[in-house]
Coordinates of C-alpha atoms in Angstrom, one line a residue:
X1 CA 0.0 0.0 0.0
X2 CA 1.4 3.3 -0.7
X3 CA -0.2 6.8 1.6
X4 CA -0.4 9.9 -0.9
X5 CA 0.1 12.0 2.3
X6 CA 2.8 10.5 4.0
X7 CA 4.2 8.6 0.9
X8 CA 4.7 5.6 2.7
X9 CA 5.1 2.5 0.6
X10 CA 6.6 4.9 -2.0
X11 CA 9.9 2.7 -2.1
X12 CA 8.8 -0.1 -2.0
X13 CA 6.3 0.5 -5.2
X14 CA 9.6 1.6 -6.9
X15 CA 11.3 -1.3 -6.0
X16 CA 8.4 -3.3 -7.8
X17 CA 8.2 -1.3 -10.7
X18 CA 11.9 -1.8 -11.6
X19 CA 11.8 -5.6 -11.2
X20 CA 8.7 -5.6 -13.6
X21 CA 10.9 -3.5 -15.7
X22 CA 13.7 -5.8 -15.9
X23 CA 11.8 -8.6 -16.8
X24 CA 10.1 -6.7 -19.5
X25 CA 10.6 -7.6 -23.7
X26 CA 11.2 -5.2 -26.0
X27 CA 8.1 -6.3 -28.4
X28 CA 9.4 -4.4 -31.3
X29 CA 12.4 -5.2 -31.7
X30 CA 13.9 -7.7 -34.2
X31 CA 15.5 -10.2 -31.6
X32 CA 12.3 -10.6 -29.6
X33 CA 13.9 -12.1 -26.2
X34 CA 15.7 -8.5 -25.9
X35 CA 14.8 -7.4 -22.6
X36 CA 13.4 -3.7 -22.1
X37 CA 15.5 -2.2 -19.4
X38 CA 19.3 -1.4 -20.3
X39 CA 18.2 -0.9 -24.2
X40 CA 20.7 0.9 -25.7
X41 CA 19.1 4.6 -26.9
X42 CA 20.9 6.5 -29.9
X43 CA 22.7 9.7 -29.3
X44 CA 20.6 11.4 -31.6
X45 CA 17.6 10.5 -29.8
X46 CA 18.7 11.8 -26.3
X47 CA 20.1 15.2 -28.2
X48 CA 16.7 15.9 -29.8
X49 CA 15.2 15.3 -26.3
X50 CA 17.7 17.8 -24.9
X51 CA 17.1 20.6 -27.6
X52 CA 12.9 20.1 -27.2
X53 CA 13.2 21.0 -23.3
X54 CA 15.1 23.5 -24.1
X55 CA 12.6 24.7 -26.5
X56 CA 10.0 24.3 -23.7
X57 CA 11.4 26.2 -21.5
X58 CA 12.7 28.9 -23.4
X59 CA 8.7 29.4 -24.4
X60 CA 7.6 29.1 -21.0
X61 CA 10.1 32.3 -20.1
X62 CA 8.6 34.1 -23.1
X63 CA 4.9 33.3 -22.3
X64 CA 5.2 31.5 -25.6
X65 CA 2.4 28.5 -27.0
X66 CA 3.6 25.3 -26.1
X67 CA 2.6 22.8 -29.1
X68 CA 5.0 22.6 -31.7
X69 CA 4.2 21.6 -35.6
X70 CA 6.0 18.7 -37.4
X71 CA 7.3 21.4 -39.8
X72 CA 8.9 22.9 -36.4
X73 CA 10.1 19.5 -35.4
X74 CA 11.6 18.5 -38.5
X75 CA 13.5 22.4 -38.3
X76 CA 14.8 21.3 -34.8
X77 CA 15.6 17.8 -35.7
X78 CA 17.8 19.7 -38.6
X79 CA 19.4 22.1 -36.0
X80 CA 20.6 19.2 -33.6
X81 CA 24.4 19.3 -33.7
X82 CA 25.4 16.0 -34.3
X83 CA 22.0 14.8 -35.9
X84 CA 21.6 11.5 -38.2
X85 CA 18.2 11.4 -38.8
X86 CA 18.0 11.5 -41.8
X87 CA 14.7 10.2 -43.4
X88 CA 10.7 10.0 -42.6
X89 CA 10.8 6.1 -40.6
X90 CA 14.0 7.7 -38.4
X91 CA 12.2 10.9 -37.3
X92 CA 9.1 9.1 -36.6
X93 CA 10.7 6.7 -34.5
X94 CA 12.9 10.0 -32.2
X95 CA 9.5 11.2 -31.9
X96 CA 8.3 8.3 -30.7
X97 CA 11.0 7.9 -27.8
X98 CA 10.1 11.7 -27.0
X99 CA 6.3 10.6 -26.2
X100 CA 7.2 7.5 -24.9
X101 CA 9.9 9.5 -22.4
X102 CA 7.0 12.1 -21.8
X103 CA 8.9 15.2 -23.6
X104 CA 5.9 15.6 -26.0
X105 CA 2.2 14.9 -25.6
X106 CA 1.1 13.9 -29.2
X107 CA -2.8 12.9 -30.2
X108 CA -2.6 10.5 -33.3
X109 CA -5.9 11.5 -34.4
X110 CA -6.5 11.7 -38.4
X111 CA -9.1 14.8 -38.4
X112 CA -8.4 18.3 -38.6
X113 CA -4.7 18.5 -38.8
X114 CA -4.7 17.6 -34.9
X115 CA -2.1 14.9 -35.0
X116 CA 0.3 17.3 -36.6
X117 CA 0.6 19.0 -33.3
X118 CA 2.9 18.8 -30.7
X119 CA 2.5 19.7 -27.1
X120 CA 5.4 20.7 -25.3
X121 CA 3.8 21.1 -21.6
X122 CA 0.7 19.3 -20.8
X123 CA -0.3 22.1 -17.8
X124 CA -0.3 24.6 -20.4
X125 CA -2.7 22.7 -22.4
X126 CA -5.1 21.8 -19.2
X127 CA -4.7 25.6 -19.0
X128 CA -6.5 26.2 -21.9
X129 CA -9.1 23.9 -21.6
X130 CA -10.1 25.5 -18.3
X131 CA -11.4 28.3 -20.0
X132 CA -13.9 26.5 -21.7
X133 CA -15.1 24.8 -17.6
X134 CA -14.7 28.0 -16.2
X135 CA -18.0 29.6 -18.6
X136 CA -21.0 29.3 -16.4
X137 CA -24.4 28.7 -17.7
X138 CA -25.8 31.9 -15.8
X139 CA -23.5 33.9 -18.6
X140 CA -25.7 35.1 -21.8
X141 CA -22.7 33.8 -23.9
X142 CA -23.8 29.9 -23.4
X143 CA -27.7 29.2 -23.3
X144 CA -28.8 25.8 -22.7
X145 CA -25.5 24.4 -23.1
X146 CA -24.9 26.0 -26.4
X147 CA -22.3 28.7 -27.5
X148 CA -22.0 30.4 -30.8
X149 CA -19.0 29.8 -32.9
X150 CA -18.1 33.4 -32.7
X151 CA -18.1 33.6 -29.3
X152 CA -16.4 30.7 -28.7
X153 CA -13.4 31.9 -30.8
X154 CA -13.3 34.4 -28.2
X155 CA -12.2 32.1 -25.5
X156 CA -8.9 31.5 -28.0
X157 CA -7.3 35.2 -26.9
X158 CA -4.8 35.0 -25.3
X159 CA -4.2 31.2 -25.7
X160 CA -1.5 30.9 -28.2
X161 CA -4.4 29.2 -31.0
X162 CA -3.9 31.5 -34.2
X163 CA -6.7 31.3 -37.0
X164 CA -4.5 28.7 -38.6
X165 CA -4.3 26.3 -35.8
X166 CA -8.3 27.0 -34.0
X167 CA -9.7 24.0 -35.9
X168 CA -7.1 21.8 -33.8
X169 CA -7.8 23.3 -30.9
X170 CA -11.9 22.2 -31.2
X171 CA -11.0 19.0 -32.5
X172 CA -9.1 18.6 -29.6
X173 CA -12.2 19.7 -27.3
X174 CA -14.5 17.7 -29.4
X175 CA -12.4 14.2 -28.8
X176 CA -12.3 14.8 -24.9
X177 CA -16.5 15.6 -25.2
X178 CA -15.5 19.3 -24.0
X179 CA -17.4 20.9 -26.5
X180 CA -19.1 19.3 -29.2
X181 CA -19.6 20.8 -32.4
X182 CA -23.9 21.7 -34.1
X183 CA -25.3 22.9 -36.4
X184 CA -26.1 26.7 -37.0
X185 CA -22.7 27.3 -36.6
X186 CA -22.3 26.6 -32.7
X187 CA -21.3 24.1 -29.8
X188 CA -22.3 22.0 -27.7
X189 CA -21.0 22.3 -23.6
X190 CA -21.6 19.5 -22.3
X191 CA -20.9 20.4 -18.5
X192 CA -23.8 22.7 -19.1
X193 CA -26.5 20.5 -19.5
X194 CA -28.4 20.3 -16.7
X195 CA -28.9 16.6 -14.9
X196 CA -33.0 16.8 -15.5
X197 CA -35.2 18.0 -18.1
X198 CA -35.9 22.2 -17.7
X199 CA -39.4 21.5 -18.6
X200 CA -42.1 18.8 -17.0
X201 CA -41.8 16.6 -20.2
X202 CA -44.6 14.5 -18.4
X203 CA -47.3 17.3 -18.8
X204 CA -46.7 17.3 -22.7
X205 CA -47.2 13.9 -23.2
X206 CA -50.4 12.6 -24.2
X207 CA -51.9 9.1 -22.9
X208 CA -51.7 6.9 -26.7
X209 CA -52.6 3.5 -27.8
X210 CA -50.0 3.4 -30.5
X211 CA -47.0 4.1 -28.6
X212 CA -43.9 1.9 -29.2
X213 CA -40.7 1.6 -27.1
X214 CA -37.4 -0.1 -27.5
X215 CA -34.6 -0.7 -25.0
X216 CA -30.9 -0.9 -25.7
X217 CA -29.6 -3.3 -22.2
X218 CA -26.0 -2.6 -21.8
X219 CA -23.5 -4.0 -19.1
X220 CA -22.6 0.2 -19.1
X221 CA -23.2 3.0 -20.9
X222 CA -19.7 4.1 -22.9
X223 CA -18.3 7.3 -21.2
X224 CA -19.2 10.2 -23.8
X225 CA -22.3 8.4 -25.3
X226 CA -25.1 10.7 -24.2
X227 CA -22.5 13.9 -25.2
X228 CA -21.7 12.6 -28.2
X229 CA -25.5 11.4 -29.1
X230 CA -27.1 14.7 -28.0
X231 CA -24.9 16.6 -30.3
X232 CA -25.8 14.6 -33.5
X233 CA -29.4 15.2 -32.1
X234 CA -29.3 18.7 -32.7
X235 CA -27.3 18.5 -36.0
X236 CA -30.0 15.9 -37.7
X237 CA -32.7 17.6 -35.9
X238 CA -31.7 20.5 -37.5
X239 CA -31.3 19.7 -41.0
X240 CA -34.5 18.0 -40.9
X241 CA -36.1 21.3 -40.0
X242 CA -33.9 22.7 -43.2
X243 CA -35.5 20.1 -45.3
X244 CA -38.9 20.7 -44.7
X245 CA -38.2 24.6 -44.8
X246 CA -36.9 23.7 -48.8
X247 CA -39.6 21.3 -49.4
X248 CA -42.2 23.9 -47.9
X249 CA -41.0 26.2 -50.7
X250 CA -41.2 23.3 -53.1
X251 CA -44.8 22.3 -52.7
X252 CA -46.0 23.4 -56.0
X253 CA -43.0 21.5 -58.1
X254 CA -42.7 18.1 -56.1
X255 CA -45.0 15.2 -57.0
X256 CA -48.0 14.4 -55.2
X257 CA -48.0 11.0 -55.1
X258 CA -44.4 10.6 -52.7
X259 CA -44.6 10.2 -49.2
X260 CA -42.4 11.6 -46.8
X261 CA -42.6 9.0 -44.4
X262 CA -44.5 5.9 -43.6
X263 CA -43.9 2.8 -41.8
X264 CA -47.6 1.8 -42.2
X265 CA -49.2 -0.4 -44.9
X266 CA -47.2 -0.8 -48.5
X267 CA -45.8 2.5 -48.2
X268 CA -42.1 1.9 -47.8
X269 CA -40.3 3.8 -50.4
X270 CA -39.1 6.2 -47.9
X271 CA -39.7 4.5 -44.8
X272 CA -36.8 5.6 -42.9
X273 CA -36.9 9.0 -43.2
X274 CA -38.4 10.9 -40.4
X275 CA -39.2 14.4 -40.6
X276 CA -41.5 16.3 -38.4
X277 CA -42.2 20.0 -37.6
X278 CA -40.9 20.2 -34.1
X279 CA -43.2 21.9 -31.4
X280 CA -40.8 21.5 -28.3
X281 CA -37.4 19.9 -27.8
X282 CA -35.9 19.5 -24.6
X283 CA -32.5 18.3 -23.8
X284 CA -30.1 17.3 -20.6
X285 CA -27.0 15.3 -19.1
X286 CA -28.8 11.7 -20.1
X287 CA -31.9 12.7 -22.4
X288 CA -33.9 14.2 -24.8
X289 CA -37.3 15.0 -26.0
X290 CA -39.1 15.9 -28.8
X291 CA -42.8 16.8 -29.5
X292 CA -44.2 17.2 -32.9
X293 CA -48.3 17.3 -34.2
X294 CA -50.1 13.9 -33.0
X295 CA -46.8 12.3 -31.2
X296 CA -43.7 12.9 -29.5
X297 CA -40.0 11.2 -29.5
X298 CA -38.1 10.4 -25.8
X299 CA -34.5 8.9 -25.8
X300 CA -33.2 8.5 -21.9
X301 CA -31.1 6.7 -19.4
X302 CA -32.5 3.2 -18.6
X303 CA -31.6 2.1 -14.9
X304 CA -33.1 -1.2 -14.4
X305 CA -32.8 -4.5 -12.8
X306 CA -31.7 -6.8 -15.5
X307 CA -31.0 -10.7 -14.9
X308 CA -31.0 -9.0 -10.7
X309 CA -27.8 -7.0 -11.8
X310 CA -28.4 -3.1 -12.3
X311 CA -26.9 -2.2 -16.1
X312 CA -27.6 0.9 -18.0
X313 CA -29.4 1.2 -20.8
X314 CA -31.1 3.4 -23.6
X315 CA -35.0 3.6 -23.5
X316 CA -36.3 4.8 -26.5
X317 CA -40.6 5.8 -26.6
X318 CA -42.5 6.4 -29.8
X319 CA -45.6 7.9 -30.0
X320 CA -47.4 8.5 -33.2
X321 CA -51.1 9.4 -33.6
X322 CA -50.9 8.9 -37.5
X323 CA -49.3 5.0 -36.6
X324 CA -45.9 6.2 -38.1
X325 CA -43.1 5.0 -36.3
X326 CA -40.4 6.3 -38.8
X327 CA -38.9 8.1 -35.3
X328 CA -37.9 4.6 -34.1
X329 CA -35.4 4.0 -36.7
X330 CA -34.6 7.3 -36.8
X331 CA -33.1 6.8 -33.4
X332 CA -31.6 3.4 -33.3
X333 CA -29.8 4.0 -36.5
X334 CA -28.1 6.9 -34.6
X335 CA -27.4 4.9 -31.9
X336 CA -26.0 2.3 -33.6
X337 CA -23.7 4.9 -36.1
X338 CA -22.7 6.5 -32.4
X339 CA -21.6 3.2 -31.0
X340 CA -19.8 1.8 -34.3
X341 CA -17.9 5.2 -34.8
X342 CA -16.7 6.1 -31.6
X343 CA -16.7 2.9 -29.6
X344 CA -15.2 0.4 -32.5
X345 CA -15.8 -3.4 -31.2
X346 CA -17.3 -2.5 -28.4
X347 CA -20.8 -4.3 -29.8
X348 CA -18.7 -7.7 -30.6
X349 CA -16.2 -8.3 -28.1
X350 CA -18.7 -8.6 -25.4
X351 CA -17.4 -5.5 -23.8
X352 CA -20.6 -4.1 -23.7
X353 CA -23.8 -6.5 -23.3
X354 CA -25.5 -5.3 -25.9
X355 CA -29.1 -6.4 -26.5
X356 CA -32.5 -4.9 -28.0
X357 CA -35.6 -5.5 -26.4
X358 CA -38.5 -3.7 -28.5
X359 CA -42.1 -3.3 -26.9
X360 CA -45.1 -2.8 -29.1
X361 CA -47.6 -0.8 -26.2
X362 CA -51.4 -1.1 -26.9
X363 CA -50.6 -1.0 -30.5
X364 CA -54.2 -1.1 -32.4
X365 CA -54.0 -5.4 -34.6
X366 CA -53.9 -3.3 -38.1
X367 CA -50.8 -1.9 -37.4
X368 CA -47.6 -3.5 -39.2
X369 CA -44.3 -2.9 -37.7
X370 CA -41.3 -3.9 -40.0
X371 CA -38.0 -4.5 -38.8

């Protein structure tokens, strides 16, 4: 056991992690029984580690940002006295010793341009996301969790984040579910949302006999699900309302005879698309709501006692007056996008339990669901 306070245990936990250390193999090398510890490091490595904390803390002294590009890197790596990297496979594998050693805090995401930066000093980094924490929801600039773009450009003055380098710096927010990019232009705060719905959602639902529910039973929830699923929320939700806006205005032209929607009867040539007017929409921390003419959409946290083990879930309700339950799919295909995207194999290595139940609720015979 090792005390935090009086540190305690603290030599013995080193003692521990160097015999681990010892008896670790170095996986990547070409002689695989070559053990980890006493691995014999090129010059040129340890030079370009030296010349990047000096770069560190000569921008620290001048109140300088502390990311560097790979143009910058390359520039520095050419600088080095004594220097024999020479091509692409040597500088990538320096810079990996440098994050492996902790000089440089690298994020090898594809999007964005964001794994071309470097960082240099992770406090100055957590310094700038604290900014976006410290905006409270009492401040006109964020209303219901949302913040314009413009405004949230604002929060880049005095950061170090040019013009040129701003769309790292969300991307970088948006992969830690800091702030979540909309549509209209704006951004979603997660840490804003407030844990219960602002509005009694109970009072604007009607009691229905064609209501349909699903339930997605999980062993847990992914950490960043409900961020990440709100925001796409908004962004289809959105363009749905831009689509009936332009199909409004194109009455007159469009054929009669196409439906919109329907998951009733032989209609089915455009059975999974959902589009609604929206009368009120209501979102928080593990939710959201949506009312439209003759039915309403609910997608929430499901706490309940499955196999006597508490798991979470997703509870989805459907009600539609007109018997079209287009919203169903509309959801579940967002779910499942959500969980294939950003939590890859969690579905098939049993990671998460993941199973549908689906409950048709006082559902008139005639009806015809189709999976």
């Amino acid at each position: 056991e090792l005390s935090c306070k009086t540190l305690e245990g603290l030599d013995g936990l080193r003692q521990l992690i160097f015999q681990v250390t010892c008896n670790m193999k170095d996986v990547g090398s070409f002689i695989c029984s070559q053990k980890l510890a006493a691995r014999l490091i090129p010059r040129s490595y340890l030079s370009l580690q030296e010349a990047v904390l000096a770069e560190q803390q000569k921008r620290s002294q001048n109140d300088d940002v502390q990311y560097l590009t790979d143009k910058q890197i390359e520039q520095i790596v050419e600088q080095t006295p004594g220097n024999d990297i020479k091509d692409y496979e040597d500088l990538q594998a320096a810079i990996s010793f440098l994050i492996e050693t902790g000089s440089l805090l690298h994020f090898p995401d594809t999007s964005h341009g964001l794994r071309n930066l470097y960082f240099l000093d992770p406090v100055w980094l957590s310094e700038c996301l604290q900014r976006i924490f410290n905006i409270k929801s009492s401040k006109s600039v964020a209303k219901n969790g949302l913040i314009k773009a413009e405004d949230f450009r604002m929060l880049l003055v005095g950061t170090g984040f040019t013009e040129q380098t701003e769309e790292q710096y969300f991307q970088f927010l948006a992969k830690f579910e800091i702030a979540l990019p909309v549509a209209n232009n704006s951004y979603l705060l997660p840490h804003l949302l407030p844990a219960k719905p602002a509005l009694d959602i109970h009072g604007l639902c009607h009691q229905s006999t064609n209501t349909v529910q699903r339930v997605f039973k999980m062993s847990f929830v992914p950490v960043g699900f409900w961020q990440r699923f709100i925001a796409r929320m908004l962004i289809s939700l959105a363009e749905m309302d831009l689509q009936l806006f332009e199909n409004k205005k194109n009455t007159k032209t469009r054929n009669k005879n196409v439906t919109i929607y329907s998951f009733t009867g032989t209609q089915r040539n455009r059975c999974s698309t959902f589009r609604v007017k929206r009368t009120h929409t209501v979102y928080w921390q593990e939710g959201l709501f949506v009312t439209f003419d003759g039915g309403y959409l609910s997608v929430e946290s499901s706490d309940v006692n499955w196999k006597k083990k508490k798991s979470g879930g997703i509870k989805i309700i459907c009600q539609s007056e007109a018997r079209d339950f287009s919203a169903m799919a509309f959801i579940t295909d967002h779910v499942n996008s959500l969980i294939d995207q950003w939590f890859p194999g969690k579905k098939n290595n049993c990671s998460i339990l993941y199973i549908v139940l689906e409950f048709i609720l006082e559902i008139i015979p005639v009806l015809e669901i189709i999976p």
